[in-house]
Coordinates of C-alpha atoms in Angstrom, one line a residue:
M1 CA -185.4 58.7 111.8
K2 CA -187.2 59.5 108.0
F3 CA -184.0 61.5 107.4
I4 CA -181.5 59.1 108.3
S5 CA -183.3 56.5 106.1
Y6 CA -183.2 58.7 103.0
K7 CA -179.2 59.3 103.9
L8 CA -179.0 55.2 104.1
I9 CA -180.5 54.7 100.7
Y10 CA -178.2 57.5 99.4
C11 CA -175.3 55.8 100.4
F12 CA -175.9 52.6 99.3
I13 CA -177.0 54.1 95.9
A14 CA -173.7 55.6 96.0
I15 CA -171.7 52.4 96.7
F16 CA -173.9 50.4 94.3
S17 CA -173.0 52.7 91.4
L18 CA -169.3 52.8 92.2
I19 CA -168.6 49.0 92.5
L20 CA -171.1 48.8 89.1
Y21 CA -169.0 51.1 87.2
L22 CA -165.7 49.5 88.3
T23 CA -167.0 46.6 87.0
I24 CA -167.8 48.2 83.9
T25 CA -165.0 49.8 83.6
F26 CA -162.4 47.3 84.2
N27 CA -164.1 44.4 82.6
H28 CA -163.0 45.7 79.3
L29 CA -159.8 47.9 80.4
N30 CA -157.3 47.4 77.9
T31 CA -155.2 50.3 77.6
N32 CA -151.9 48.9 77.8
I33 CA -152.2 46.2 75.1
D34 CA -149.4 45.3 72.6
Y35 CA -151.4 45.5 69.1
H36 CA -148.8 43.6 67.7
K37 CA -148.9 40.8 69.6
T38 CA -152.6 40.7 71.2
S39 CA -155.8 39.6 69.8
S40 CA -159.0 40.5 70.9
S41 CA -159.6 36.6 71.9
D42 CA -156.0 37.1 74.2
I43 CA -157.7 39.8 76.1
S44 CA -158.7 38.6 80.1
P45 CA -161.6 40.4 80.8
Y46 CA -160.9 39.8 84.7
Y47 CA -158.8 42.3 86.5
S48 CA -157.7 41.4 90.5
F49 CA -158.4 44.3 93.1
T50 CA -154.5 45.6 93.6
S51 CA -154.5 46.0 89.5
I52 CA -158.0 48.2 89.5
I53 CA -156.2 50.3 92.6
D54 CA -152.9 50.0 90.5
Y55 CA -154.9 51.8 87.7
L56 CA -157.0 54.5 89.8
F57 CA -153.6 55.9 91.3
S58 CA -151.3 55.3 88.0
S59 CA -149.1 58.1 87.1
R60 CA -149.5 57.5 83.6
V61 CA -150.9 60.7 83.0
E62 CA -149.9 64.2 84.1
G63 CA -152.3 65.9 82.3
G64 CA -152.9 67.7 79.0
G65 CA -151.7 71.2 78.1
N66 CA -147.4 70.2 78.1
K67 CA -145.7 71.8 75.4
I68 CA -143.8 69.9 72.9
E69 CA -139.9 69.9 73.5
G70 CA -136.4 68.2 72.3
S71 CA -135.5 67.0 69.0
K72 CA -137.7 65.9 66.1
E73 CA -136.3 62.5 66.8
D74 CA -137.1 62.3 70.7
I75 CA -139.8 64.6 71.5
N76 CA -140.9 64.5 75.4
R77 CA -144.5 64.9 76.2
N78 CA -147.1 63.0 78.6
N79 CA -149.4 61.3 76.6
Y80 CA -152.2 58.3 76.9
S81 CA -151.7 54.9 75.4
S82 CA -154.8 54.4 73.4
N83 CA -157.1 50.9 72.8
I84 CA -156.4 49.2 69.6
I85 CA -157.0 45.8 68.3
V86 CA -156.0 44.0 65.5
K87 CA -156.9 40.6 64.4
K88 CA -154.3 37.7 64.5
E89 CA -155.9 36.2 61.5
E90 CA -155.7 39.4 59.5
R91 CA -152.6 40.5 60.3
E92 CA -151.1 36.6 59.4
L93 CA -152.8 37.2 56.1
V94 CA -151.3 40.4 55.2
K95 CA -147.7 38.8 56.2
E96 CA -148.7 36.2 53.9
E97 CA -149.7 38.3 51.2
E98 CA -146.2 40.3 51.5
E99 CA -144.2 37.2 51.5
K100 CA -145.7 35.8 48.4
N101 CA -145.6 39.2 46.7
N102 CA -142.0 39.4 47.3
N103 CA -141.0 36.1 46.6
N104 CA -143.1 37.0 43.1
N105 CA -140.9 40.1 43.0
N106 CA -137.8 38.1 43.0
N107 CA -139.2 36.0 40.5
N108 CA -139.7 38.4 38.1
N109 CA -136.5 39.8 38.5
N110 CA -134.9 36.6 37.5
N111 CA -136.9 36.5 34.1
N112 CA -135.9 39.9 33.5
N113 CA -132.4 38.9 33.6
N114 CA -132.7 36.1 31.4
N115 CA -134.9 37.8 29.0
N116 CA -134.7 41.7 27.9
N117 CA -138.4 41.1 26.1
S118 CA -139.7 39.8 29.3
K119 CA -138.2 42.5 31.4
N120 CA -140.0 45.1 28.9
N121 CA -143.5 43.4 29.3
N122 CA -143.1 43.3 33.4
N123 CA -142.2 47.2 32.7
N124 CA -145.1 47.9 31.0
N125 CA -147.4 45.8 33.1
N126 CA -145.7 47.7 36.4
N127 CA -146.5 50.9 34.8
K128 CA -150.1 50.5 34.7
I129 CA -151.8 52.0 38.1
M130 CA -154.5 50.1 39.4
T131 CA -157.1 52.3 41.1
K132 CA -159.6 51.6 44.5
T133 CA -161.4 53.7 46.4
I134 CA -161.7 53.6 50.0
K135 CA -164.9 55.4 51.9
L136 CA -164.0 57.8 54.7
L137 CA -166.5 59.1 57.1
T138 CA -166.5 61.4 60.2
Y139 CA -169.3 61.4 62.4
N140 CA -170.5 62.7 65.7
V141 CA -173.0 60.1 66.9
F142 CA -174.3 61.7 69.9
I143 CA -174.1 58.8 72.4
R144 CA -173.2 60.5 75.4
P145 CA -172.8 58.9 79.1
P146 CA -176.2 57.6 80.5
G147 CA -178.4 60.3 81.9
I148 CA -176.4 63.1 79.9
K149 CA -178.7 64.3 77.3
N150 CA -180.2 67.6 75.4
N151 CA -183.9 66.9 75.6
E152 CA -186.0 64.8 77.6
N153 CA -185.2 61.6 75.5
D154 CA -182.4 61.1 72.9
W155 CA -183.0 57.5 72.6
K156 CA -179.0 56.1 72.5
D157 CA -179.6 52.5 72.2
E158 CA -182.6 52.7 69.5
R159 CA -179.6 54.9 67.4
I160 CA -176.7 52.4 67.7
E161 CA -178.8 49.8 66.5
C162 CA -180.1 51.5 63.3
L163 CA -176.6 52.3 62.7
I164 CA -174.8 49.4 62.9
S165 CA -177.0 46.5 63.8
D166 CA -176.7 43.7 60.7
S167 CA -180.5 42.4 61.5
L168 CA -182.3 45.1 60.4
S169 CA -182.2 45.2 56.4
P170 CA -181.7 48.8 55.9
H171 CA -183.0 50.8 53.1
I172 CA -182.5 54.0 51.4
N173 CA -184.2 56.5 49.8
H174 CA -181.6 57.8 47.2
N175 CA -183.6 60.0 45.1
K176 CA -180.7 61.5 43.0
G177 CA -180.7 64.8 41.9
T178 CA -182.7 66.3 44.6
K179 CA -180.7 68.3 47.6
S180 CA -181.9 71.1 50.1
A181 CA -181.3 74.6 49.4
Q182 CA -177.8 74.2 51.5
G183 CA -177.0 71.0 49.3
I184 CA -178.0 68.2 52.0
P185 CA -178.6 65.4 49.7
N186 CA -182.3 64.4 50.4
T187 CA -181.3 60.7 51.4
V188 CA -183.8 59.2 54.1
Y189 CA -183.2 55.4 55.7
S190 CA -185.6 52.9 57.1
V191 CA -184.9 49.4 58.7
D192 CA -187.2 46.7 59.3
K193 CA -189.2 47.6 62.1
T194 CA -190.6 44.1 62.7
S195 CA -186.9 43.1 63.1
F196 CA -186.2 45.7 65.9
P197 CA -185.1 44.5 69.4
Y198 CA -186.3 44.8 72.5
I199 CA -184.7 47.5 74.7
P200 CA -184.3 46.6 78.5
Y201 CA -184.8 49.2 80.8
F202 CA -181.2 48.9 82.0
S203 CA -180.1 49.3 78.3
P204 CA -176.6 50.8 79.2
W205 CA -175.4 47.6 80.9
K206 CA -178.0 45.2 79.0
Y207 CA -178.1 44.3 75.5
P208 CA -180.9 44.6 73.1
V209 CA -183.0 41.1 72.7
Y210 CA -183.5 40.2 69.2
G211 CA -186.1 38.0 68.6
K212 CA -188.3 39.8 71.5
L213 CA -190.6 41.8 69.3
M214 CA -191.6 45.1 70.4
E215 CA -193.5 48.3 69.4
V216 CA -191.1 50.8 67.9
T217 CA -193.3 54.0 68.5
G218 CA -193.4 52.8 72.4
M219 CA -189.4 52.2 71.9
N220 CA -189.4 50.9 76.0
K221 CA -193.1 49.5 76.6
K222 CA -193.3 45.8 76.8
A223 CA -193.2 43.4 74.6
K224 CA -195.9 43.1 71.9
S225 CA -196.9 41.4 68.8
P226 CA -195.6 43.1 65.5
P227 CA -197.9 45.6 63.6
S228 CA -199.3 44.4 60.3
P229 CA -197.2 45.6 57.2
S230 CA -197.7 49.0 55.8
P231 CA -196.2 51.3 53.5
L232 CA -193.2 53.3 54.1
K233 CA -194.4 56.9 55.1
Q234 CA -191.8 59.4 54.2
Q235 CA -191.3 62.2 57.0
N236 CA -191.5 66.0 56.1
L237 CA -187.8 66.4 55.9
H238 CA -186.3 67.5 52.5
N239 CA -188.5 65.6 49.9
N240 CA -191.5 63.6 49.3
S241 CA -190.6 60.4 47.9
S242 CA -191.0 57.1 48.9
D243 CA -188.9 55.0 46.7
Y244 CA -186.6 52.8 49.1
Q245 CA -184.0 50.6 47.9
S246 CA -181.9 48.1 49.9
I247 CA -178.4 49.0 50.7
T248 CA -176.2 46.1 48.9
P249 CA -174.3 44.3 49.7
S250 CA -173.5 46.1 53.3
K251 CA -175.2 44.6 56.5
S252 CA -176.1 47.9 58.0
I253 CA -176.0 51.8 57.4
L254 CA -172.5 52.6 58.9
A255 CA -171.0 49.2 57.0
Q256 CA -171.2 51.3 53.4
Y257 CA -168.1 53.1 54.9
D258 CA -164.3 51.4 55.2
I259 CA -163.0 53.7 57.6
I260 CA -165.2 55.7 60.0
C261 CA -163.9 58.2 62.8
L262 CA -166.6 58.8 65.5
Q263 CA -166.8 61.7 68.3
E264 CA -168.8 61.3 71.1
L265 CA -169.1 57.4 71.5
F266 CA -168.6 57.3 75.2
S267 CA -167.3 54.2 77.1
A268 CA -168.0 55.5 80.5
F269 CA -170.5 54.0 82.7
S270 CA -172.0 51.9 79.9
Y271 CA -171.5 48.9 77.4
R272 CA -172.6 51.3 74.6
Q273 CA -168.9 51.9 72.7
R274 CA -168.6 48.1 73.3
R275 CA -171.4 46.7 72.1
F276 CA -171.1 49.4 68.8
I277 CA -167.5 48.2 68.1
E278 CA -168.6 44.4 68.5
K279 CA -171.5 44.6 65.9
A280 CA -168.8 46.8 63.7
E281 CA -166.6 43.8 64.1
K282 CA -169.1 41.6 62.4
Q283 CA -169.2 43.4 59.4
G284 CA -165.7 44.0 58.6
F285 CA -164.3 46.5 60.9
Q286 CA -161.6 44.4 62.1
Y287 CA -159.4 47.0 63.7
Y288 CA -160.4 49.6 65.8
A289 CA -158.7 52.2 68.3
T290 CA -160.3 54.4 71.3
S291 CA -159.7 57.1 73.2
P292 CA -158.7 55.7 77.0
S293 CA -160.2 56.1 80.3
P294 CA -159.2 58.8 82.1
P295 CA -157.1 58.3 85.5
Y296 CA -159.9 58.4 88.1
L297 CA -158.7 60.0 91.5
R298 CA -155.6 61.3 90.0
S299 CA -157.7 63.9 87.5
T300 CA -160.9 65.9 87.4
F301 CA -162.2 64.0 84.7
L302 CA -165.4 62.3 84.8
V303 CA -165.4 60.7 81.2
D304 CA -163.2 59.6 78.4
G305 CA -162.6 61.8 75.2
G306 CA -165.5 59.6 73.3
L307 CA -163.3 58.8 70.5
A308 CA -163.2 55.8 67.9
V309 CA -161.7 55.0 64.6
I310 CA -163.1 51.6 63.1
S311 CA -161.6 50.3 59.8
K312 CA -161.6 47.8 57.2
Y313 CA -157.9 48.2 56.5
P314 CA -154.9 47.3 58.9
I315 CA -154.3 49.7 62.1
V316 CA -150.8 49.7 62.8
A317 CA -150.3 52.4 65.0
S318 CA -152.4 54.2 67.5
D319 CA -151.6 57.0 70.1
Y320 CA -153.4 59.8 72.3
F321 CA -153.0 63.3 73.2
L322 CA -154.7 64.9 75.8
Y323 CA -155.8 68.5 75.3
E324 CA -155.2 71.6 78.1
Q325 CA -158.8 70.8 80.2
G326 CA -161.6 72.3 78.7
V327 CA -164.4 74.6 80.7
D328 CA -167.9 74.2 81.0
S329 CA -169.5 70.8 80.8
D330 CA -166.6 70.0 78.5
M331 CA -164.1 70.0 81.4
L332 CA -165.6 66.8 83.0
S333 CA -164.3 65.0 79.6
S334 CA -160.6 63.8 78.7
K335 CA -160.8 65.5 75.3
G336 CA -157.9 65.0 72.9
V337 CA -157.1 63.8 69.6
L338 CA -156.9 60.3 68.6
Y339 CA -154.2 59.4 66.1
T340 CA -154.3 56.0 63.9
K341 CA -151.9 55.0 61.1
I342 CA -153.4 52.7 58.6
K343 CA -152.1 50.6 55.9
V344 CA -154.5 51.4 52.9
V345 CA -152.5 49.1 50.4
P346 CA -152.5 45.9 52.9
S347 CA -150.7 43.9 50.2
G348 CA -148.1 46.8 49.7
S349 CA -144.4 46.8 51.1
S350 CA -144.5 48.4 54.8
S351 CA -141.5 49.9 54.1
D352 CA -142.8 52.0 51.5
D353 CA -144.5 55.2 53.0
E354 CA -147.0 55.5 50.3
N355 CA -148.8 52.5 51.1
F356 CA -150.2 54.0 54.6
I357 CA -152.4 57.1 55.6
H358 CA -151.9 59.1 59.3
L359 CA -155.4 59.7 60.3
F360 CA -156.3 61.8 63.0
T361 CA -159.8 62.3 64.9
T362 CA -160.9 65.0 67.4
H363 CA -163.3 66.6 69.0
M364 CA -162.7 70.0 70.6
Q365 CA -164.2 72.5 72.9
A366 CA -167.4 73.6 72.3
S367 CA -168.7 77.2 72.6
Y368 CA -171.9 77.3 74.6
A369 CA -174.5 79.8 73.2
P370 CA -176.6 81.8 75.8
K371 CA -179.5 80.3 77.0
S372 CA -182.9 80.5 74.8
D373 CA -186.3 80.0 75.2
G374 CA -186.5 77.6 72.8
T375 CA -189.1 79.7 71.1
K376 CA -186.9 81.9 68.6
T377 CA -184.8 80.6 65.9
V378 CA -181.1 81.8 66.3
K379 CA -179.9 84.4 64.6
A380 CA -176.5 85.2 66.2
S381 CA -173.7 85.7 64.1
A382 CA -170.5 83.8 64.5
T383 CA -168.7 87.0 65.7
Q384 CA -171.7 87.4 68.6
D385 CA -171.1 83.8 69.1
Q386 CA -167.2 84.4 70.2
A387 CA -168.2 87.6 72.1
S388 CA -170.3 85.4 74.4
N389 CA -167.9 82.5 74.4
Y390 CA -164.7 84.2 75.6
K391 CA -163.6 81.5 77.6
N392 CA -164.5 78.3 75.2
D393 CA -162.8 80.0 72.1
N394 CA -159.4 80.7 73.9
I395 CA -159.3 77.3 75.2
R396 CA -160.1 75.8 71.9
L397 CA -157.2 78.3 70.5
I398 CA -154.9 76.6 72.8
Q399 CA -156.1 73.1 71.8
L400 CA -155.5 73.9 68.2
N401 CA -152.0 74.6 68.8
Q402 CA -151.5 71.4 70.4
L403 CA -153.2 69.6 67.6
R404 CA -150.6 71.1 65.1
E405 CA -147.7 70.0 67.1
F406 CA -149.2 66.7 67.6
I407 CA -149.7 66.3 63.7
F408 CA -146.0 67.5 62.9
E409 CA -144.7 65.1 65.7
K410 CA -146.2 62.1 64.0
T411 CA -145.6 62.7 60.5
F412 CA -142.3 64.9 59.7
K413 CA -140.3 61.5 58.8
D414 CA -142.1 60.1 56.5
R415 CA -144.6 60.9 53.2
S416 CA -147.7 59.3 54.2
Q417 CA -150.6 61.5 53.5
I418 CA -152.1 63.5 56.5
I419 CA -156.0 63.4 57.0
L420 CA -157.8 65.3 60.1
A421 CA -161.1 64.3 60.1
G422 CA -163.7 65.4 63.3
D423 CA -165.5 67.6 65.2
L424 CA -163.8 70.8 65.6
N425 CA -166.3 73.1 67.0
V426 CA -165.4 75.8 64.7
N427 CA -168.1 77.2 62.9
G428 CA -167.0 77.5 58.9
R429 CA -169.7 80.3 58.2
V430 CA -169.7 84.1 58.2
S431 CA -173.1 83.5 60.0
K432 CA -176.3 81.7 59.7
D433 CA -177.5 83.3 56.4
D434 CA -174.1 83.6 54.7
P435 CA -172.5 80.3 54.0
K436 CA -168.8 81.6 53.0
D437 CA -165.4 81.6 54.6
G438 CA -166.1 82.9 58.6
E439 CA -163.5 84.7 60.6
S440 CA -163.1 81.7 63.3
Y441 CA -162.4 79.3 60.1
L442 CA -159.8 81.5 58.9
Q443 CA -158.2 81.9 62.3
M444 CA -158.4 77.9 62.7
L445 CA -156.4 77.3 59.5
E446 CA -154.0 80.1 59.9
L447 CA -153.3 77.9 63.2
L448 CA -153.3 74.5 62.0
S449 CA -150.8 75.6 59.0
N450 CA -148.1 78.0 60.8
T451 CA -146.0 77.6 64.0
D452 CA -143.5 79.3 66.3
Q453 CA -142.6 76.3 67.8
R454 CA -140.2 74.9 65.2
D455 CA -137.0 76.5 64.0
L456 CA -137.3 75.1 60.4
P457 CA -135.6 76.7 57.0
T458 CA -138.7 77.2 55.6
G459 CA -140.5 79.4 58.1
K460 CA -143.3 79.3 60.0
K461 CA -145.6 77.6 57.3
I462 CA -145.4 73.9 58.0
F463 CA -148.8 73.0 56.3
T464 CA -150.9 73.8 53.3
I465 CA -154.5 72.7 54.2
Q466 CA -157.2 71.6 51.9
D467 CA -160.8 71.7 53.3
L468 CA -162.4 68.9 50.7
L469 CA -166.0 69.5 51.9
R470 CA -165.6 73.4 51.0
D471 CA -163.6 72.5 48.0
D472 CA -166.4 70.3 46.7
F473 CA -168.9 72.9 47.6
N474 CA -167.5 75.9 45.5
G475 CA -166.0 77.7 48.7
Q476 CA -169.3 77.5 50.7
H477 CA -169.4 75.6 54.0
P478 CA -172.9 73.4 54.3
P479 CA -174.4 73.1 57.9
T480 CA -173.7 70.0 59.6
V481 CA -175.8 70.9 62.6
G482 CA -179.0 73.0 63.4
D483 CA -180.3 72.6 59.7
V484 CA -183.7 74.3 59.2
K485 CA -186.8 73.3 56.7
F486 CA -189.4 75.8 55.0
L487 CA -193.1 75.7 55.5
K488 CA -195.3 74.9 53.0
D489 CA -195.7 78.7 51.9
K490 CA -191.8 79.0 52.1
K491 CA -192.0 82.2 53.7
Q492 CA -191.3 80.8 57.4
E493 CA -188.3 78.3 58.3
I494 CA -188.2 76.1 61.6
P495 CA -185.7 73.8 62.8
L496 CA -185.4 70.5 60.6
E497 CA -184.2 68.3 64.0
T498 CA -185.6 69.5 67.7
T499 CA -185.7 65.9 69.3
L500 CA -181.9 65.3 69.6
T501 CA -180.7 69.0 69.3
N502 CA -180.0 71.2 71.9
P503 CA -182.9 74.0 71.7
N504 CA -180.2 76.7 71.7
D505 CA -178.8 75.3 68.5
F506 CA -182.3 75.2 66.7
G507 CA -181.7 76.6 63.5
C508 CA -178.4 77.9 63.9
M509 CA -176.7 76.5 60.5
K510 CA -173.0 75.9 61.9
R511 CA -170.6 74.1 60.1
L512 CA -168.7 72.2 62.6
D513 CA -167.1 68.9 61.2
Y514 CA -164.3 68.7 58.8
I515 CA -162.3 66.4 56.7
L516 CA -158.6 68.2 56.0
L517 CA -155.7 67.2 53.8
F518 CA -152.5 68.5 55.1
N519 CA -149.7 68.8 52.7
R520 CA -146.2 69.3 53.9
E521 CA -144.3 72.3 53.3
F522 CA -141.3 71.9 55.3
E523 CA -137.6 70.4 54.8
T524 CA -135.6 68.3 57.6
S525 CA -132.9 65.8 58.0
I526 CA -133.4 62.3 58.8
D527 CA -130.1 60.6 60.1
G528 CA -128.1 63.4 58.6
V529 CA -129.7 63.5 55.4
E530 CA -131.6 66.2 54.1
V531 CA -135.3 65.5 53.0
N532 CA -137.6 67.7 51.2
F533 CA -141.2 66.7 52.2
K534 CA -142.9 69.5 50.4
I535 CA -145.8 67.3 48.6
P536 CA -147.8 69.0 45.9
S537 CA -151.6 69.4 46.5
P538 CA -152.9 66.1 45.1
T539 CA -156.1 67.8 43.8
Q540 CA -153.8 70.2 42.4
D541 CA -151.4 67.7 40.9
S542 CA -154.4 65.5 39.5
K543 CA -155.2 68.8 37.2
H544 CA -152.7 68.4 35.3
S545 CA -152.4 65.0 34.5
G546 CA -154.4 62.1 34.5
H547 CA -153.9 61.1 37.8
S548 CA -152.1 62.4 40.9
S549 CA -148.4 61.3 41.7
S550 CA -149.5 60.4 45.2
V551 CA -150.7 57.0 46.0
V552 CA -153.6 58.1 48.4
T553 CA -156.0 60.9 46.9
P554 CA -159.3 62.7 47.5
L555 CA -161.6 61.7 44.4
K556 CA -162.6 65.3 43.1
G557 CA -166.5 65.8 44.0
S558 CA -166.6 62.9 46.0
T559 CA -167.0 64.8 49.5
K560 CA -170.7 65.5 50.9
V561 CA -172.7 65.8 54.0
D562 CA -174.5 62.7 55.1
P563 CA -177.4 63.4 57.2
F564 CA -178.6 60.2 58.0
F565 CA -182.1 60.8 57.9
I566 CA -184.5 58.1 59.1
Q567 CA -188.1 57.4 59.0
G568 CA -190.4 55.6 61.2
F569 CA -189.0 56.7 64.7
P570 CA -189.6 59.3 67.3
F571 CA -186.5 60.9 66.1
T572 CA -185.6 62.2 62.2
Q573 CA -182.1 62.1 62.2
L574 CA -179.7 59.5 63.7
S575 CA -177.6 62.1 65.6
D576 CA -177.8 65.8 66.2
H577 CA -174.9 66.6 63.7
Y578 CA -174.6 65.3 60.1
G579 CA -171.6 63.3 59.3
V580 CA -169.4 64.5 56.2
S581 CA -167.7 61.7 53.8
T582 CA -165.2 61.3 51.0
I583 CA -163.9 58.8 48.5
L584 CA -160.0 58.2 48.8
Q585 CA -158.7 57.0 45.6
I586 CA -155.7 54.4 45.9
N587 CA -153.5 54.4 43.0
K588 CA -151.4 51.5 43.3

């Protein structure tokens, strides 16, 4: 009898979980939105039972891993439509600005025809280059679906609030001029702990409650009165400074950036991705795109790809390509590459390619190190890792080929700048102790640069790739996962972060996160007209002139690792990865 009652209880839990999940999923399903006509306020959050069944058995997706075939103008492949929301007011504002600029240009042309002196003056003014900057960040935020974590607790909701909440008055210790031995900036964030929200027990589906104070060190304990103010105490990270300054004019830690590529921000089984994007929208990120949910009951995928792009600049197009299915735990995630075309000169002409960037973000198949007892520092070289992860590495090689073809497909018809930013799961270093170019890294660049899939007059090479972080670190690769610190005697090193990081990655010192610039090296024909798309490297071009001929160029020396250290919590970092950021100059 007891056995039967247990079975009934399990059945009830399973049915309840399915109903709850369907409610969550279809409450914010928007994979078929026409972003040119629809704003977030136009989306009905309710779906009929028939629409749910329709979606579950939809034939939109046949799976990844399909070769790209056909002509360059019409490439047939199976792909998702990614989620994208664009504010109506912003589009209308941009349209008004464009019309205003067009009217001004017409007036200037009339004046030029009537007066030669005015014409010369206007030409001189037009030749002046106005430069502005855009801060781009790629960050694996490690917000996995409920119950999936590396250790006992990964504090998902608390880390989301620290990253994107506009109610916590974030401060930062810049401590300029000090870095770790690996070149990691010694910057530590702090937030107002007395304003920290109460995290409810069912936090994946309930929003944190602001105004209901709680004991931060206990996190999920009952609400208590705020502790008495005390001086900020620096944790034992890379520095000992306690001179904190407010982040102005930003409202949150991530609001300092203009465009952010996020990995492992999953929407499956929780409201966390939605909550993250809602908070970001209030801080100027009016545009976003996300990887879609997989077609349940028609695939073996359990969760989405976990990718998102949030932007303060208009996203005018978006797409998603589903990779070859992964292995090990990655086989449950519908991993792929998320593409966005972003207008970085909002007031510029829509017909001018140089006013846009092609931005791709991805999270590729991981290599899972052999199990360790968690007591020893990982000392395996990149070559040893490859030998123990043969299946994983083969899948990633397939994904790299698919990624290159998808980038080519999306970019071969124009001259807009191409950027790839994300967690490629390729270790750039030779080994833990050698930061130079590793074998896997060189193989990755080779695969992304050359193709056997195309019959081009310029041969196999289609891209020249710049690794912005490597270039700004003098040809070396700083770690973005598994950093270490030395004890006081400086003889023994220990893992720097152990709360979020997988024990197998303690002290592994891997560089997995990238911002890559793709420069075209090919010629093609559009409507019968031969076009040479071979564009000089922006960095090389800028060495020989006061400014680059390209509108969008990386600012030399601006690419860095953002560790997102934080004090006052059970965790010392806001993710198990470091972020990578750069500054793009808009020379127009």
